Structures are given as structure tokens and as C-alpha cells.
Amino acid sequence: MMSEAAMPLFPLATVLYPQGVLNLQIFEVRYLDLMKKCLRDNSPFGIISLLDGNEVRRPDEKIHLAKFGTLVNIEKHEFISPTLIEMSAVGNQRFKLLSATQEKNGLWIGNIQVLPADPVVEIPDYLQGSANALARLINSIDERGLSEEQLPFRKPYKLMDCGWVANRWCELLPLDKSMKLQLLALDNPLLRLELIDDTLAAQGLLKS
């Protein structure tokens, strides 16, 4: 049974997927307070995409939120000053937004339905090219000697899992936001990877 919960939301222009990494600079009072609470309670918050509106609060601005997002937990943080926190967060489970209200300080609170984690589905032979292409990309990143904090995802690399490979390509490819959100909403990781595989093939990123 999928659970419902009230969850603080962090609307952004981007789309995050489970196991993805998001680096943030927090300076608005509403989010500084939220991050301090999440750090104190070791609690998650929700990343959700903005369809209309700006990330930084503006008076009387109309905000339109996407219907699906991803819960995140704070991985690392640093207080640069009393009014600036640099942090990285890692995606956890997807959620569906049922409704949302905005508090006086501007923080959005969503009534969400937490969605089940993707089942582990082994990559079939006809989609192996997508995993191989991602492995080559990871190898090229490793050869550049980047630190783990600079990578867009964390180990372990699950290159035999449809959902993990699809999610990483969803974040890496320059897809438009509507497509990214459609892929995030899909409950079937195999279908998600099939659609990504078609995109990779169309862009000539798959080797024969």
C-alpha cells in the first residue's frame, strides 16, 4: 500500500531521479530553516519541478508545480556563513503530489503519495547498448580523476539494473522538462529504459 504524508517541498527548475545527486546553495530564509530542521531530525524533503514560476521567491508570483517529484536526504553540508549553506542531496523514492499549500514564510508543504521503489529488472540483451554507453561515459569520467563529490551519481554503479541505468540517462541527456517528467512518472523501469534507448539511438550514442 502506498503511503501518504505531508512533506516540505523544494521547487526547482530541474528534475531529479532516485539515486541522483543534487548540489544546492541555500540562502533563502525559508530553506535555511528547512535544512536546519532536516539536519536536526535526519528527515527528507521533496524536490519537485517548477512548471511556472521562479526558484527564488517573488511577491504575488503564481507557482505551478509538477505532479511527480523525488524525496531526497542530505548527504553532505557546510555552513559557509549564517545565511549560506552548501549541500548535496541524494534522491530516494519518487512521489506523487496530491495537493500543496504555501506557508506564510513561502515554504511549500505537499500532501504526497510515496511511490514504491523501482523493482530490480535485469537489462535484456536488446537494451544492453544503453548500459554499455553509460559504462563508457563513467569510465571517461573516472579517467579525468574527478572526486566523488563532483560526480552526478554515486557508487555502486548498477549497470545491470534497468531503473538505475534509465534514471542516470534521464538526468544526463538534454531532454526537455516535459519528457523528463513523463519518464519520472513511469512505474515500469523497463519501459523507461526502452524510451531512453530510442533517444540514445536517435542521437547516435549507441555503438553497434
PDB file of C-alpha atoms in Angstrom:
ATOM      1  CA  MET A   1       0.000   0.000   0.000  1.00  0.00           C
ATOM      2  CA  MET A   2       1.378   3.393  -0.963  1.00  0.00           C
ATOM      3  CA  SER A   3       1.664   5.784   1.986  1.00  0.00           C
ATOM      4  CA  GLU A   4       0.584   9.426   2.144  1.00  0.00           C
ATOM      5  CA  ALA A   5       2.438  12.092   4.066  1.00  0.00           C
ATOM      6  CA  ALA A   6       2.878  15.848   4.483  1.00  0.00           C
ATOM      7  CA  MET A   7       6.279  16.802   3.111  1.00  0.00           C
ATOM      8  CA  PRO A   8       8.177  20.101   2.755  1.00  0.00           C
ATOM      9  CA  LEU A   9       8.918  20.808  -0.892  1.00  0.00           C
ATOM     10  CA  PHE A  10      11.832  22.463  -2.650  1.00  0.00           C
ATOM     11  CA  PRO A  11      10.646  23.549  -6.129  1.00  0.00           C
ATOM     12  CA  LEU A  12      13.430  23.720  -8.724  1.00  0.00           C
ATOM     13  CA  ALA A  13      13.781  24.108 -12.465  1.00  0.00           C
ATOM     14  CA  THR A  14      15.391  20.675 -12.691  1.00  0.00           C
ATOM     15  CA  VAL A  15      14.068  17.091 -12.473  1.00  0.00           C
ATOM     16  CA  LEU A  16      15.790  14.677 -10.080  1.00  0.00           C
ATOM     17  CA  TYR A  17      15.546  10.874 -10.123  1.00  0.00           C
ATOM     18  CA  PRO A  18      16.145   8.258  -7.426  1.00  0.00           C
ATOM     19  CA  GLN A  19      19.865   7.845  -6.618  1.00  0.00           C
ATOM     20  CA  GLY A  20      20.645  11.096  -8.420  1.00  0.00           C
ATOM     21  CA  VAL A  21      22.762  13.754  -6.725  1.00  0.00           C
ATOM     22  CA  LEU A  22      21.785  17.389  -6.426  1.00  0.00           C
ATOM     23  CA  ASN A  23      24.144  20.162  -5.274  1.00  0.00           C
ATOM     24  CA  LEU A  24      22.446  23.196  -3.773  1.00  0.00           C
ATOM     25  CA  GLN A  25      23.320  26.579  -2.339  1.00  0.00           C
ATOM     26  CA  ILE A  26      20.755  27.511   0.274  1.00  0.00           C
ATOM     27  CA  PHE A  27      20.312  31.208   1.091  1.00  0.00           C
ATOM     28  CA  GLU A  28      16.575  31.927   1.345  1.00  0.00           C
ATOM     29  CA  VAL A  29      15.318  32.038   4.942  1.00  0.00           C
ATOM     30  CA  ARG A  30      12.516  29.530   4.266  1.00  0.00           C
ATOM     31  CA  TYR A  31      15.017  26.947   3.009  1.00  0.00           C
ATOM     32  CA  LEU A  32      17.714  27.717   5.583  1.00  0.00           C
ATOM     33  CA  ASP A  33      15.140  26.927   8.273  1.00  0.00           C
ATOM     34  CA  LEU A  34      14.064  23.794   6.402  1.00  0.00           C
ATOM     35  CA  MET A  35      17.606  22.462   6.003  1.00  0.00           C
ATOM     36  CA  LYS A  36      18.402  23.045   9.668  1.00  0.00           C
ATOM     37  CA  LYS A  37      15.264  21.090  10.616  1.00  0.00           C
ATOM     38  CA  CYS A  38      16.092  18.248   8.203  1.00  0.00           C
ATOM     39  CA  LEU A  39      19.638  18.068   9.574  1.00  0.00           C
ATOM     40  CA  ARG A  40      18.400  18.071  13.152  1.00  0.00           C
ATOM     41  CA  ASP A  41      15.747  15.408  12.571  1.00  0.00           C
ATOM     42  CA  ASN A  42      17.587  13.471   9.827  1.00  0.00           C
ATOM     43  CA  SER A  43      14.441  13.849   7.760  1.00  0.00           C
ATOM     44  CA  PRO A  44      13.853  14.070   3.993  1.00  0.00           C
ATOM     45  CA  PHE A  45      12.301  16.760   1.852  1.00  0.00           C
ATOM     46  CA  GLY A  46      10.852  16.704  -1.639  1.00  0.00           C
ATOM     47  CA  ILE A  47      12.419  18.001  -4.830  1.00  0.00           C
ATOM     48  CA  ILE A  48       9.725  18.920  -7.315  1.00  0.00           C
ATOM     49  CA  SER A  49       9.933  20.607 -10.679  1.00  0.00           C
ATOM     50  CA  LEU A  50       8.600  24.085 -11.350  1.00  0.00           C
ATOM     51  CA  LEU A  51       6.330  24.276 -14.388  1.00  0.00           C
ATOM     52  CA  ASP A  52       5.740  28.010 -13.906  1.00  0.00           C
ATOM     53  CA  GLY A  53       7.455  30.451 -11.597  1.00  0.00           C
ATOM     54  CA  ASN A  54      10.944  31.110 -10.302  1.00  0.00           C
ATOM     55  CA  GLU A  55      13.095  29.245  -7.792  1.00  0.00           C
ATOM     56  CA  VAL A  56      13.692  32.436  -5.798  1.00  0.00           C
ATOM     57  CA  ARG A  57      10.519  33.778  -4.204  1.00  0.00           C
ATOM     58  CA  ARG A  58       8.897  36.834  -5.781  1.00  0.00           C
ATOM     59  CA  PRO A  59       5.883  38.760  -4.449  1.00  0.00           C
ATOM     60  CA  ASP A  60       2.492  37.690  -5.845  1.00  0.00           C
ATOM     61  CA  GLU A  61       4.078  35.216  -8.244  1.00  0.00           C
ATOM     62  CA  LYS A  62       1.978  32.306  -9.451  1.00  0.00           C
ATOM     63  CA  ILE A  63       3.678  28.947  -8.966  1.00  0.00           C
ATOM     64  CA  HIS A  64       2.740  25.781 -10.839  1.00  0.00           C
ATOM     65  CA  LEU A  65       4.273  22.558  -9.519  1.00  0.00           C
ATOM     66  CA  ALA A  66       4.738  19.262 -11.343  1.00  0.00           C
ATOM     67  CA  LYS A  67       2.722  16.222 -10.264  1.00  0.00           C
ATOM     68  CA  PHE A  68       5.710  13.984  -9.553  1.00  0.00           C
ATOM     69  CA  GLY A  69       8.923  14.522  -7.606  1.00  0.00           C
ATOM     70  CA  THR A  70      11.650  12.744  -5.663  1.00  0.00           C
ATOM     71  CA  LEU A  71      12.329  12.588  -1.947  1.00  0.00           C
ATOM     72  CA  VAL A  72      15.912  13.433  -1.012  1.00  0.00           C
ATOM     73  CA  ASN A  73      18.137  13.132   2.029  1.00  0.00           C
ATOM     74  CA  ILE A  74      21.016  15.464   2.805  1.00  0.00           C
ATOM     75  CA  GLU A  75      24.303  13.703   2.149  1.00  0.00           C
ATOM     76  CA  LYS A  76      26.815  16.449   2.989  1.00  0.00           C
ATOM     77  CA  HIS A  77      26.566  20.057   4.037  1.00  0.00           C
ATOM     78  CA  GLU A  78      28.709  23.016   5.011  1.00  0.00           C
ATOM     79  CA  PHE A  79      27.701  26.264   6.700  1.00  0.00           C
ATOM     80  CA  ILE A  80      29.564  28.842   4.623  1.00  0.00           C
ATOM     81  CA  SER A  81      28.016  31.665   6.641  1.00  0.00           C
ATOM     82  CA  PRO A  82      24.907  32.132   8.807  1.00  0.00           C
ATOM     83  CA  THR A  83      22.957  32.853   5.615  1.00  0.00           C
ATOM     84  CA  LEU A  84      24.522  30.322   3.218  1.00  0.00           C
ATOM     85  CA  ILE A  85      24.613  26.531   3.291  1.00  0.00           C
ATOM     86  CA  GLU A  86      26.264  24.458   0.575  1.00  0.00           C
ATOM     87  CA  MET A  87      24.945  20.924   0.452  1.00  0.00           C
ATOM     88  CA  SER A  88      24.480  17.821  -1.625  1.00  0.00           C
ATOM     89  CA  ALA A  89      21.344  15.685  -1.501  1.00  0.00           C
ATOM     90  CA  VAL A  90      20.718  12.199  -2.865  1.00  0.00           C
ATOM     91  CA  GLY A  91      17.436  11.095  -4.396  1.00  0.00           C
ATOM     92  CA  ASN A  92      15.431   8.406  -2.677  1.00  0.00           C
ATOM     93  CA  GLN A  93      11.856   7.416  -3.604  1.00  0.00           C
ATOM     94  CA  ARG A  94       9.570   9.010  -6.163  1.00  0.00           C
ATOM     95  CA  PHE A  95       6.338  10.599  -5.022  1.00  0.00           C
ATOM     96  CA  LYS A  96       3.090  11.866  -6.496  1.00  0.00           C
ATOM     97  CA  LEU A  97       1.899  15.298  -5.411  1.00  0.00           C
ATOM     98  CA  LEU A  98      -1.748  15.193  -4.378  1.00  0.00           C
ATOM     99  CA  SER A  99      -2.058  18.814  -3.225  1.00  0.00           C
ATOM    100  CA  ALA A 100       0.140  21.640  -1.975  1.00  0.00           C
ATOM    101  CA  THR A 101      -0.198  24.688   0.234  1.00  0.00           C
ATOM    102  CA  GLN A 102       2.204  27.568   0.832  1.00  0.00           C
ATOM    103  CA  GLU A 103       3.015  28.754   4.343  1.00  0.00           C
ATOM    104  CA  LYS A 104       3.408  32.403   5.313  1.00  0.00           C
ATOM    105  CA  ASN A 105       7.204  32.201   5.004  1.00  0.00           C
ATOM    106  CA  GLY A 106       6.846  30.912   1.438  1.00  0.00           C
ATOM    107  CA  LEU A 107       7.653  27.256   2.128  1.00  0.00           C
ATOM    108  CA  TRP A 108       5.537  24.783   0.166  1.00  0.00           C
ATOM    109  CA  ILE A 109       4.078  21.777   2.002  1.00  0.00           C
ATOM    110  CA  GLY A 110       2.840  18.947  -0.150  1.00  0.00           C
ATOM    111  CA  ASN A 111       0.379  16.199   0.582  1.00  0.00           C
ATOM    112  CA  ILE A 112       2.224  13.412  -1.210  1.00  0.00           C
ATOM    113  CA  GLN A 113       1.830   9.752  -2.026  1.00  0.00           C
ATOM    114  CA  VAL A 114       5.151   7.953  -1.709  1.00  0.00           C
ATOM    115  CA  LEU A 115       5.581   5.572  -4.644  1.00  0.00           C
ATOM    116  CA  PRO A 116       7.221   2.142  -4.441  1.00  0.00           C
ATOM    117  CA  ALA A 117      10.876   1.884  -5.388  1.00  0.00           C
ATOM    118  CA  ASP A 118      11.568   0.550  -8.870  1.00  0.00           C
ATOM    119  CA  PRO A 119      11.756  -3.231  -8.922  1.00  0.00           C
ATOM    120  CA  VAL A 120      15.160  -4.550  -9.931  1.00  0.00           C
ATOM    121  CA  VAL A 121      14.854  -5.591 -13.574  1.00  0.00           C
ATOM    122  CA  GLU A 122      17.907  -7.052 -15.263  1.00  0.00           C
ATOM    123  CA  ILE A 123      18.762  -5.373 -18.539  1.00  0.00           C
ATOM    124  CA  PRO A 124      17.720  -7.524 -21.524  1.00  0.00           C
ATOM    125  CA  ASP A 125      20.093  -8.103 -24.420  1.00  0.00           C
ATOM    126  CA  TYR A 126      18.292  -5.686 -26.741  1.00  0.00           C
ATOM    127  CA  LEU A 127      18.876  -2.799 -24.291  1.00  0.00           C
ATOM    128  CA  GLN A 128      22.456  -3.670 -23.383  1.00  0.00           C
ATOM    129  CA  GLY A 129      23.744  -0.890 -25.626  1.00  0.00           C
ATOM    130  CA  SER A 130      22.339   1.735 -23.237  1.00  0.00           C
ATOM    131  CA  ALA A 131      24.188   0.210 -20.297  1.00  0.00           C
ATOM    132  CA  ASN A 132      27.401  -0.133 -22.314  1.00  0.00           C
ATOM    133  CA  ALA A 133      27.203   3.524 -23.372  1.00  0.00           C
ATOM    134  CA  LEU A 134      26.742   4.593 -19.750  1.00  0.00           C
ATOM    135  CA  ALA A 135      29.689   2.419 -18.694  1.00  0.00           C
ATOM    136  CA  ARG A 136      31.876   4.121 -21.291  1.00  0.00           C
ATOM    137  CA  LEU A 137      30.779   7.523 -20.017  1.00  0.00           C
ATOM    138  CA  ILE A 138      31.536   6.551 -16.412  1.00  0.00           C
ATOM    139  CA  ASN A 139      34.969   5.275 -17.457  1.00  0.00           C
ATOM    140  CA  SER A 140      35.705   8.555 -19.230  1.00  0.00           C
ATOM    141  CA  ILE A 141      34.704  10.453 -16.070  1.00  0.00           C
ATOM    142  CA  ASP A 142      36.900   8.204 -13.915  1.00  0.00           C
ATOM    143  CA  GLU A 143      39.840   8.818 -16.236  1.00  0.00           C
ATOM    144  CA  ARG A 144      39.503  12.554 -15.601  1.00  0.00           C
ATOM    145  CA  GLY A 145      40.180  11.926 -11.915  1.00  0.00           C
ATOM    146  CA  LEU A 146      37.118  13.685 -10.578  1.00  0.00           C
ATOM    147  CA  SER A 147      36.297  13.295  -6.904  1.00  0.00           C
ATOM    148  CA  GLU A 148      33.131  11.502  -5.844  1.00  0.00           C
ATOM    149  CA  GLU A 149      31.575  14.842  -4.871  1.00  0.00           C
ATOM    150  CA  GLN A 150      31.952  16.051  -8.469  1.00  0.00           C
ATOM    151  CA  LEU A 151      30.112  13.079  -9.976  1.00  0.00           C
ATOM    152  CA  PRO A 152      26.400  13.331 -10.877  1.00  0.00           C
ATOM    153  CA  PHE A 153      25.699   9.994  -9.154  1.00  0.00           C
ATOM    154  CA  ARG A 154      27.172   7.763  -6.503  1.00  0.00           C
ATOM    155  CA  LYS A 155      28.516   4.234  -6.311  1.00  0.00           C
ATOM    156  CA  PRO A 156      27.557   1.446  -6.515  1.00  0.00           C
ATOM    157  CA  TYR A 157      27.060   1.681 -10.276  1.00  0.00           C
ATOM    158  CA  LYS A 158      24.131  -0.628 -11.035  1.00  0.00           C
ATOM    159  CA  LEU A 159      24.823  -1.175 -14.719  1.00  0.00           C
ATOM    160  CA  MET A 160      22.724  -4.350 -14.847  1.00  0.00           C
ATOM    161  CA  ASP A 161      19.576  -2.665 -13.486  1.00  0.00           C
ATOM    162  CA  CYS A 162      17.077  -1.106 -15.921  1.00  0.00           C
ATOM    163  CA  GLY A 163      15.848   1.537 -13.482  1.00  0.00           C
ATOM    164  CA  TRP A 164      19.284   2.741 -12.424  1.00  0.00           C
ATOM    165  CA  VAL A 165      20.628   2.978 -15.974  1.00  0.00           C
ATOM    166  CA  ALA A 166      17.466   4.699 -17.224  1.00  0.00           C
ATOM    167  CA  ASN A 167      17.498   7.213 -14.356  1.00  0.00           C
ATOM    168  CA  ARG A 168      21.103   8.183 -14.961  1.00  0.00           C
ATOM    169  CA  TRP A 169      20.456   8.790 -18.665  1.00  0.00           C
ATOM    170  CA  CYS A 170      17.303  10.764 -17.817  1.00  0.00           C
ATOM    171  CA  GLU A 171      19.480  13.156 -15.816  1.00  0.00           C
ATOM    172  CA  LEU A 172      22.396  13.278 -18.263  1.00  0.00           C
ATOM    173  CA  LEU A 173      20.580  13.698 -21.565  1.00  0.00           C
ATOM    174  CA  PRO A 174      19.384  17.157 -22.678  1.00  0.00           C
ATOM    175  CA  LEU A 175      15.719  16.155 -22.667  1.00  0.00           C
ATOM    176  CA  ASP A 176      13.017  18.781 -22.349  1.00  0.00           C
ATOM    177  CA  LYS A 177      11.369  19.052 -18.959  1.00  0.00           C
ATOM    178  CA  SER A 178       8.048  17.567 -20.045  1.00  0.00           C
ATOM    179  CA  MET A 179       9.808  14.410 -21.270  1.00  0.00           C
ATOM    180  CA  LYS A 180      11.858  14.157 -18.072  1.00  0.00           C
ATOM    181  CA  LEU A 181       8.665  14.383 -16.015  1.00  0.00           C
ATOM    182  CA  GLN A 182       6.895  11.784 -18.143  1.00  0.00           C
ATOM    183  CA  LEU A 183       9.804   9.412 -17.594  1.00  0.00           C
ATOM    184  CA  LEU A 184       9.840  10.118 -13.854  1.00  0.00           C
ATOM    185  CA  ALA A 185       6.133   9.289 -13.658  1.00  0.00           C
ATOM    186  CA  LEU A 186       6.579   5.856 -15.245  1.00  0.00           C
ATOM    187  CA  ASP A 187       6.286   2.962 -12.798  1.00  0.00           C
ATOM    188  CA  ASN A 188       7.865   0.487 -15.232  1.00  0.00           C
ATOM    189  CA  PRO A 189      11.692   0.804 -15.282  1.00  0.00           C
ATOM    190  CA  LEU A 190      11.948  -1.421 -18.344  1.00  0.00           C
ATOM    191  CA  LEU A 191       9.671   0.888 -20.336  1.00  0.00           C
ATOM    192  CA  ARG A 192      11.641   3.896 -19.070  1.00  0.00           C
ATOM    193  CA  LEU A 193      14.869   2.372 -20.393  1.00  0.00           C
ATOM    194  CA  GLU A 194      13.259   1.412 -23.700  1.00  0.00           C
ATOM    195  CA  LEU A 195      12.306   5.041 -24.276  1.00  0.00           C
ATOM    196  CA  ILE A 196      15.792   6.204 -23.301  1.00  0.00           C
ATOM    197  CA  ASP A 197      17.332   3.620 -25.614  1.00  0.00           C
ATOM    198  CA  ASP A 198      15.313   5.033 -28.511  1.00  0.00           C
ATOM    199  CA  THR A 199      16.617   8.515 -27.687  1.00  0.00           C
ATOM    200  CA  LEU A 200      20.222   7.330 -27.492  1.00  0.00           C
ATOM    201  CA  ALA A 201      19.867   5.531 -30.816  1.00  0.00           C
ATOM    202  CA  ALA A 202      18.370   8.619 -32.459  1.00  0.00           C
ATOM    203  CA  GLN A 203      21.316  10.683 -31.229  1.00  0.00           C
ATOM    204  CA  GLY A 204      23.859   8.152 -32.466  1.00  0.00           C
ATOM    205  CA  LEU A 205      25.145   7.389 -28.978  1.00  0.00           C
ATOM    206  CA  LEU A 206      24.837   3.613 -29.240  1.00  0.00           C
ATOM    207  CA  LYS A 207      27.669   1.599 -30.742  1.00  0.00           C
ATOM    208  CA  SER A 208      26.791  -1.352 -32.923  1.00  0.00           C
TER     209      SER A 208
END
